[in-house]
PDB file of C-alpha atoms in Angstrom:
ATOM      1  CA  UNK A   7     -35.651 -36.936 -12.674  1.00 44.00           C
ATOM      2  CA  UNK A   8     -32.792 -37.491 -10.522  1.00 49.00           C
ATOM      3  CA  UNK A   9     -33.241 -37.988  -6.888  1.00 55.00           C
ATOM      4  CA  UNK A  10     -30.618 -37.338  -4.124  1.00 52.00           C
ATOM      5  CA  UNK A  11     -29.755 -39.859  -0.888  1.00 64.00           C
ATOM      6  CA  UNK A  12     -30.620 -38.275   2.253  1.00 65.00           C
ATOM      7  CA  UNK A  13     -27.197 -38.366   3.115  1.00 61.00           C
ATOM      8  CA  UNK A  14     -26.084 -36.265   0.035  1.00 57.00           C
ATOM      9  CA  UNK A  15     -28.714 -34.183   0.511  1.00 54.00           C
ATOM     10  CA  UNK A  16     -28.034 -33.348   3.910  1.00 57.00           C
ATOM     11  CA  UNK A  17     -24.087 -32.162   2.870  1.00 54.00           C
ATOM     12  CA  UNK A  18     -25.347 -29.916   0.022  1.00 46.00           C
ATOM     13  CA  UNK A  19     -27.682 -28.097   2.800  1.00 51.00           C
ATOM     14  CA  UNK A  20     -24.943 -27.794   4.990  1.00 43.00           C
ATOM     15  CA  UNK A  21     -22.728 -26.584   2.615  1.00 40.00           C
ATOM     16  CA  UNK A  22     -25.124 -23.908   1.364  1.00 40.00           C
ATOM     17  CA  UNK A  23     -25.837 -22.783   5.339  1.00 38.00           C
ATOM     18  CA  UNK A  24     -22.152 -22.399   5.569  1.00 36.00           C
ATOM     19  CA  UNK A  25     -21.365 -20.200   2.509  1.00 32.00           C
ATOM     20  CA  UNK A  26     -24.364 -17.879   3.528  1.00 31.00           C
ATOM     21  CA  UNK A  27     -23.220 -17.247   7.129  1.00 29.00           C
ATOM     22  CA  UNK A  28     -19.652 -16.895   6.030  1.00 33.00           C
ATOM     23  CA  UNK A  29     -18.239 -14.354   8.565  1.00 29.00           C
ATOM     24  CA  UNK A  30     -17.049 -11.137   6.433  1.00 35.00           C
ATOM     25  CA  UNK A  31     -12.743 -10.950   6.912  1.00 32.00           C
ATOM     26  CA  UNK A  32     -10.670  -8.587   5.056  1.00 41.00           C
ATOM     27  CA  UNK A  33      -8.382  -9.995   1.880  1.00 42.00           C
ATOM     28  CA  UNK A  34      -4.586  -8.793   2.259  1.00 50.00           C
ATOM     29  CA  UNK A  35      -4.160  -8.034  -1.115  1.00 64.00           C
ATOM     30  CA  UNK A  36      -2.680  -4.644  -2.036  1.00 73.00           C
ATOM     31  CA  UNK A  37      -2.027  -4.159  -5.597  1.00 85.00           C
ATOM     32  CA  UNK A  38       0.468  -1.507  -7.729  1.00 89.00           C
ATOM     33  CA  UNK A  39       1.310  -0.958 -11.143  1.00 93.00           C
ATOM     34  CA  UNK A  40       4.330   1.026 -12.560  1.00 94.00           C
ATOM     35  CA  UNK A  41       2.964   4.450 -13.369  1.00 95.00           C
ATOM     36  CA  UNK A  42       6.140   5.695 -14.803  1.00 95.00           C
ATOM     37  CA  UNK A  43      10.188   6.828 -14.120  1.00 95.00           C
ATOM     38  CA  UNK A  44      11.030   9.215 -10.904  1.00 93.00           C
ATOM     39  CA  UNK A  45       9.144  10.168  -7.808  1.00 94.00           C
ATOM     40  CA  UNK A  46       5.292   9.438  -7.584  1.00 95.00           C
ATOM     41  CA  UNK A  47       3.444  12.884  -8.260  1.00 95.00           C
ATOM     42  CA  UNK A  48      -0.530  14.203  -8.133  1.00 94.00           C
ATOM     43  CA  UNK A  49      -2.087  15.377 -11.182  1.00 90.00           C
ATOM     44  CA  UNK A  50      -1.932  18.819  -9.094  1.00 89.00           C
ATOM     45  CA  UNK A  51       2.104  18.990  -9.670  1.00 84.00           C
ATOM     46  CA  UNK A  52       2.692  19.623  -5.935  1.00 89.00           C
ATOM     47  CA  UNK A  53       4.267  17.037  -4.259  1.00 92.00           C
ATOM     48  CA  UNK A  54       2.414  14.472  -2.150  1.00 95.00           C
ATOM     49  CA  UNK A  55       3.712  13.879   1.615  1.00 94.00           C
ATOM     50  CA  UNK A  56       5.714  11.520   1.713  1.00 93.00           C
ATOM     51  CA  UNK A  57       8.020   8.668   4.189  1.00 92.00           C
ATOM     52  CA  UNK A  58      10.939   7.367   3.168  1.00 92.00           C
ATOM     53  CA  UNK A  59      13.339   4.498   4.647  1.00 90.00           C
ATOM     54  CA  UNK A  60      16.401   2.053   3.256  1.00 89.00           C
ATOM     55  CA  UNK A  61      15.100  -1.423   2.689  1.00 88.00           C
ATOM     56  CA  UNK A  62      17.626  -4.251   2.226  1.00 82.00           C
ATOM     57  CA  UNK A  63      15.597  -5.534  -1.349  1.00 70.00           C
ATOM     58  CA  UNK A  64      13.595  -2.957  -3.457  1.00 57.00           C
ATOM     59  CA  UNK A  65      10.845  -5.877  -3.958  1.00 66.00           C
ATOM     60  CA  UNK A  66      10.507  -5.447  -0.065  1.00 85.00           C
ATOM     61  CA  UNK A  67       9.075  -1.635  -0.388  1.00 90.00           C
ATOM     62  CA  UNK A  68       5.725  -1.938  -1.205  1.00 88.00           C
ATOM     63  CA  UNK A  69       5.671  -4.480   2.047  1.00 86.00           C
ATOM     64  CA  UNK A  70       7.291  -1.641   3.876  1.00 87.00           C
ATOM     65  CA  UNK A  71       4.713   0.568   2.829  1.00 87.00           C
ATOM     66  CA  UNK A  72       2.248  -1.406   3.945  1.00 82.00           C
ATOM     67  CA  UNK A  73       3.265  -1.905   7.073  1.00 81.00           C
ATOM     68  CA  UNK A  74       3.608   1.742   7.874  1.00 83.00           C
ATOM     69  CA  UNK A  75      -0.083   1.948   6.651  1.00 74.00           C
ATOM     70  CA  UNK A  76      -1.368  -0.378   8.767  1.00 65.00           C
ATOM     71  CA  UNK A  77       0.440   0.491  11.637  1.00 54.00           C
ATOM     72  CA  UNK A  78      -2.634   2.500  13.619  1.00 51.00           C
ATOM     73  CA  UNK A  79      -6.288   1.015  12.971  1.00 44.00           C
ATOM     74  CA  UNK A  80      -7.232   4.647  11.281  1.00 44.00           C
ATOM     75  CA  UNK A  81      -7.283   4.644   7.539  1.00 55.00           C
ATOM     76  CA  UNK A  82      -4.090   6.021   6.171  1.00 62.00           C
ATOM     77  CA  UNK A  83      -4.208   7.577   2.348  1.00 84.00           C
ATOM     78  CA  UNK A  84      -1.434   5.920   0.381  1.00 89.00           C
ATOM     79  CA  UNK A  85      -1.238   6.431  -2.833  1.00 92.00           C
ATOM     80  CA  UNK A  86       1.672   4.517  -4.198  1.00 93.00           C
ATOM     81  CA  UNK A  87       5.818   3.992  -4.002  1.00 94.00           C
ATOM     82  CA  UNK A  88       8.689   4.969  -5.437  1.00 94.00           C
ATOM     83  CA  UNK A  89      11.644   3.048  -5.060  1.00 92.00           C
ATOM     84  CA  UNK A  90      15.584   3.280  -6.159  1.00 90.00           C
ATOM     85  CA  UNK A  91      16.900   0.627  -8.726  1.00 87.00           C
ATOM     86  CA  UNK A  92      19.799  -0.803  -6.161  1.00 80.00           C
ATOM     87  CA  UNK A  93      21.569  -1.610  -9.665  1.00 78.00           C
ATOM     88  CA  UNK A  94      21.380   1.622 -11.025  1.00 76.00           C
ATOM     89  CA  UNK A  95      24.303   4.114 -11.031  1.00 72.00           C
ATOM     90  CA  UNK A  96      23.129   6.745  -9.291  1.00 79.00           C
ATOM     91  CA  UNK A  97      21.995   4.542  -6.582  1.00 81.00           C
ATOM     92  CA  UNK A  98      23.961   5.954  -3.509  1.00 82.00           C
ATOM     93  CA  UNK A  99      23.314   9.688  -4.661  1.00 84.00           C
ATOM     94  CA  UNK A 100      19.376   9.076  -4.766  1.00 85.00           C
ATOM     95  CA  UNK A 101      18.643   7.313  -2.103  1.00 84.00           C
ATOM     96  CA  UNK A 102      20.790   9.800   0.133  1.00 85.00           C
ATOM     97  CA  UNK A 103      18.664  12.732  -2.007  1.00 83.00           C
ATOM     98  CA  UNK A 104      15.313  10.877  -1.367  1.00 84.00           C
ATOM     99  CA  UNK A 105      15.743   9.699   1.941  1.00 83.00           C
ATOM    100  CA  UNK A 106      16.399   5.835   1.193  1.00 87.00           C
ATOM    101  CA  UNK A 107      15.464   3.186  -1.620  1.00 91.00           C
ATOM    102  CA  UNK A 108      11.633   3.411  -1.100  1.00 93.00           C
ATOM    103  CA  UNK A 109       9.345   6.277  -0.592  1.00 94.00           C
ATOM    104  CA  UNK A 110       5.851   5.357   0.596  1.00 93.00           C
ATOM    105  CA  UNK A 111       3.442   8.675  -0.680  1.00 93.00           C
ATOM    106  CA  UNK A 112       0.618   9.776   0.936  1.00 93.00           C
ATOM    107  CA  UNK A 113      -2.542  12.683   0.650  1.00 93.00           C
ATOM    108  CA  UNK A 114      -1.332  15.609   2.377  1.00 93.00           C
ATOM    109  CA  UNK A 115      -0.857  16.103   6.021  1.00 92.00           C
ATOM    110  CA  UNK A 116      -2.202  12.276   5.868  1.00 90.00           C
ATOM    111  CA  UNK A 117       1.081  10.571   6.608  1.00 89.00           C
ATOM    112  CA  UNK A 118       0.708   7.509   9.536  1.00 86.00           C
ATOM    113  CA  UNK A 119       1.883   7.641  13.199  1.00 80.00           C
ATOM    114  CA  UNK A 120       5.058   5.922  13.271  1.00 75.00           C
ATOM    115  CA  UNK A 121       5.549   4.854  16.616  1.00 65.00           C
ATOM    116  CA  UNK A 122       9.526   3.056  17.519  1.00 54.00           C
ATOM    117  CA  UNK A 123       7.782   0.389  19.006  1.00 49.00           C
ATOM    118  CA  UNK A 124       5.345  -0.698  16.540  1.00 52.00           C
ATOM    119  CA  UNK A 125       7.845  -0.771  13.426  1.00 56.00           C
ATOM    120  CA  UNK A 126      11.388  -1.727  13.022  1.00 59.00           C
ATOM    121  CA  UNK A 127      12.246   0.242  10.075  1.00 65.00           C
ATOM    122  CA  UNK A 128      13.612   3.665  10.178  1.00 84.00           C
ATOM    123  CA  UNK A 129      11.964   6.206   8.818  1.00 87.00           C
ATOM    124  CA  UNK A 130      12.284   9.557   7.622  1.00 88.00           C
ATOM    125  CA  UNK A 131       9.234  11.948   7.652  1.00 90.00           C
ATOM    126  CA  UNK A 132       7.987  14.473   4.339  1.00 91.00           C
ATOM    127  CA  UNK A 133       5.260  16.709   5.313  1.00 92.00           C
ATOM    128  CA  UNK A 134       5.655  20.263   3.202  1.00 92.00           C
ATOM    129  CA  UNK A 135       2.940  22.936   3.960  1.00 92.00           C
ATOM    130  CA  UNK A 136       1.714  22.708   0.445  1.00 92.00           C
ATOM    131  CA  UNK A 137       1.546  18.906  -0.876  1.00 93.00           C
ATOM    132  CA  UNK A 138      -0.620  17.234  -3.217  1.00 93.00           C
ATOM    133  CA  UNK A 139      -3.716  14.936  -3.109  1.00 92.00           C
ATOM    134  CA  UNK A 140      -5.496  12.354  -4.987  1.00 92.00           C
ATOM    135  CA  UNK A 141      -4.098   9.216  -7.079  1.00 92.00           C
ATOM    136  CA  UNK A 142      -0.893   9.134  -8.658  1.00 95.00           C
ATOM    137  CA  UNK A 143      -1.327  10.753 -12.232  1.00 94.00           C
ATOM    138  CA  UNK A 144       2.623  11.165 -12.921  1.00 93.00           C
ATOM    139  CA  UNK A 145       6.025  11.186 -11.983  1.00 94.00           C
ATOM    140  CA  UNK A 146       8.695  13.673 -12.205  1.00 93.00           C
ATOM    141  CA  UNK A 147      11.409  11.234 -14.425  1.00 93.00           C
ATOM    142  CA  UNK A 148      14.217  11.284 -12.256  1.00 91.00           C
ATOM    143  CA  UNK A 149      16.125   8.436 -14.073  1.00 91.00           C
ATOM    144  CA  UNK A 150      17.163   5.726 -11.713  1.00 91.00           C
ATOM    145  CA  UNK A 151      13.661   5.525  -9.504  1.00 93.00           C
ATOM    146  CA  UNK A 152      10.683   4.187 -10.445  1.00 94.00           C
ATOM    147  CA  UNK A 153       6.955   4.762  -9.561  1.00 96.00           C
ATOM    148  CA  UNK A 154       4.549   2.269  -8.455  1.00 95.00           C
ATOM    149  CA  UNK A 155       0.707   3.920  -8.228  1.00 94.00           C
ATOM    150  CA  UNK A 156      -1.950   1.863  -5.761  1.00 85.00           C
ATOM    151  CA  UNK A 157      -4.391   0.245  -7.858  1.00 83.00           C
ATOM    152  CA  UNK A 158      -6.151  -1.444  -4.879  1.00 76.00           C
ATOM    153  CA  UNK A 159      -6.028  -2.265  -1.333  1.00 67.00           C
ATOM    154  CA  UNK A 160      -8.067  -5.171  -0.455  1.00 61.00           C
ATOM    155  CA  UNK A 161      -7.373  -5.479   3.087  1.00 55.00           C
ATOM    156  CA  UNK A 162      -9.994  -2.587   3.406  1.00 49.00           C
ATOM    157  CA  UNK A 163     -12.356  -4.415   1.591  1.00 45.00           C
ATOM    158  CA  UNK A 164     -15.115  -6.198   3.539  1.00 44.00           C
ATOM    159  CA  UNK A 165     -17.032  -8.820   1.942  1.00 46.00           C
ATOM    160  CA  UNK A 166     -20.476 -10.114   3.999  1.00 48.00           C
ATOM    161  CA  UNK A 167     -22.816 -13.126   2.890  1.00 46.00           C
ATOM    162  CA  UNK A 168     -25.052 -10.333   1.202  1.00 49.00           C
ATOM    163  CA  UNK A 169     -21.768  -9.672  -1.130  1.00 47.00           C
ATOM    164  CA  UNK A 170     -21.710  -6.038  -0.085  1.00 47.00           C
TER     165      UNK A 170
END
C-alpha cells in the first residue's frame, strides 16, 4: 500500500477544505442559437415586447442585450435577439422599420428600466397591449434579419459547495 509524506498529505487536505467551502459566484455565460430568418416570435403568434437600438457590429447585440438585462438587479425575461445582416441589401430599410440592427425581446410588459445614466446605448422602447410570452418558438422570415433564441443564461445560475 502506498503511503503519503505528511507534507503531501497536508496539501491534499487543504485542497479538499478549499473546494468544499468554495464561495457560490455567478458564471457570465449567456448562450443563443439561431432559431431561424426574421424577427424572434412566441409560439402564441403575438409579438413579444421588445427594445431595439443601432450597434456599430451585429456580433455586439447579444452583448447589448445583455447589458440592458442586467441593468437593474430584478430579473428581466429575455428571450432572445434579432439582429440586421449590416451586409444585406435591405439593411438601411430594416433597421429604420425595426428600430436599429438588434432587437433584444422580452415576456410581455417585462421589458427592463433603461435609465440614461446606467447605459450608453440608445434605445427605442416596444411594449404593445397584447404581446407574447414564453421562449422563442419561431420567427416571422423577414429576409435580411436573423433570430437568435436564449438557450441559457448562466449569470443567474448559482452554484454552492452542495452543487445546488
Amino acid at each position: 500500500m502506498m503511503s503519503l509524506s505528511k507534507s503531501k498529505a497536508a496539501i491534499l487536505s487543504l485542497v479538499a477544505a478549499m473546494a468544499l467551502t468554495i464561495v457560490p459566484t455567478p458564471a457570465s455565460a449567456i448562450i443563443y442559437t439561431r432559431a431561424g430568418t426574421g424577427l424572434c416570435q412566441p409560439a402564441s403568434g403575438i409579438q413579444y415586447s421588445h427594445i431595439a437600438t443601432t450597434v456599430s457590429s451585429t456580433h455586439n447585440c447579444p452583448e447589448a442585450c445583455r447589458r440592458a438585462n442586467h441593468v437593474a438587479e430584478e430579473e428581466h425575461h429575455l428571450r432572445g435577439f434579432s439582429e440586421v445582416d449590416k451586409h444585406g441589401v435591405n439593411h438601411a430599410a430594416l433597421a429604420s422599420q425595426v428600430g436599429g440592427n438588434c432587437v433584444c425581446f422580452y415576456d410581455c410588459h417585462r421589458l427592463p428600466v433603461l435609465e440614461l445614466q446606467e447605459t450608453t446605448d440608445e434605445w427605442i422602447r416596444h411594449d404593445p397591449e397584447a404581446c407574447g410570452e414564453g421562449g422563442v418558438e419561431t420567427s416571422d422570415g423577414t429576409e435580411g434579419i436573423s433570430c437568435y433564441t436564449l438557450l441559457a443564461d448562466a449569470s443567474t445560475v448559482r452554484v454552492g459547495h452542495d452543487g445546488h
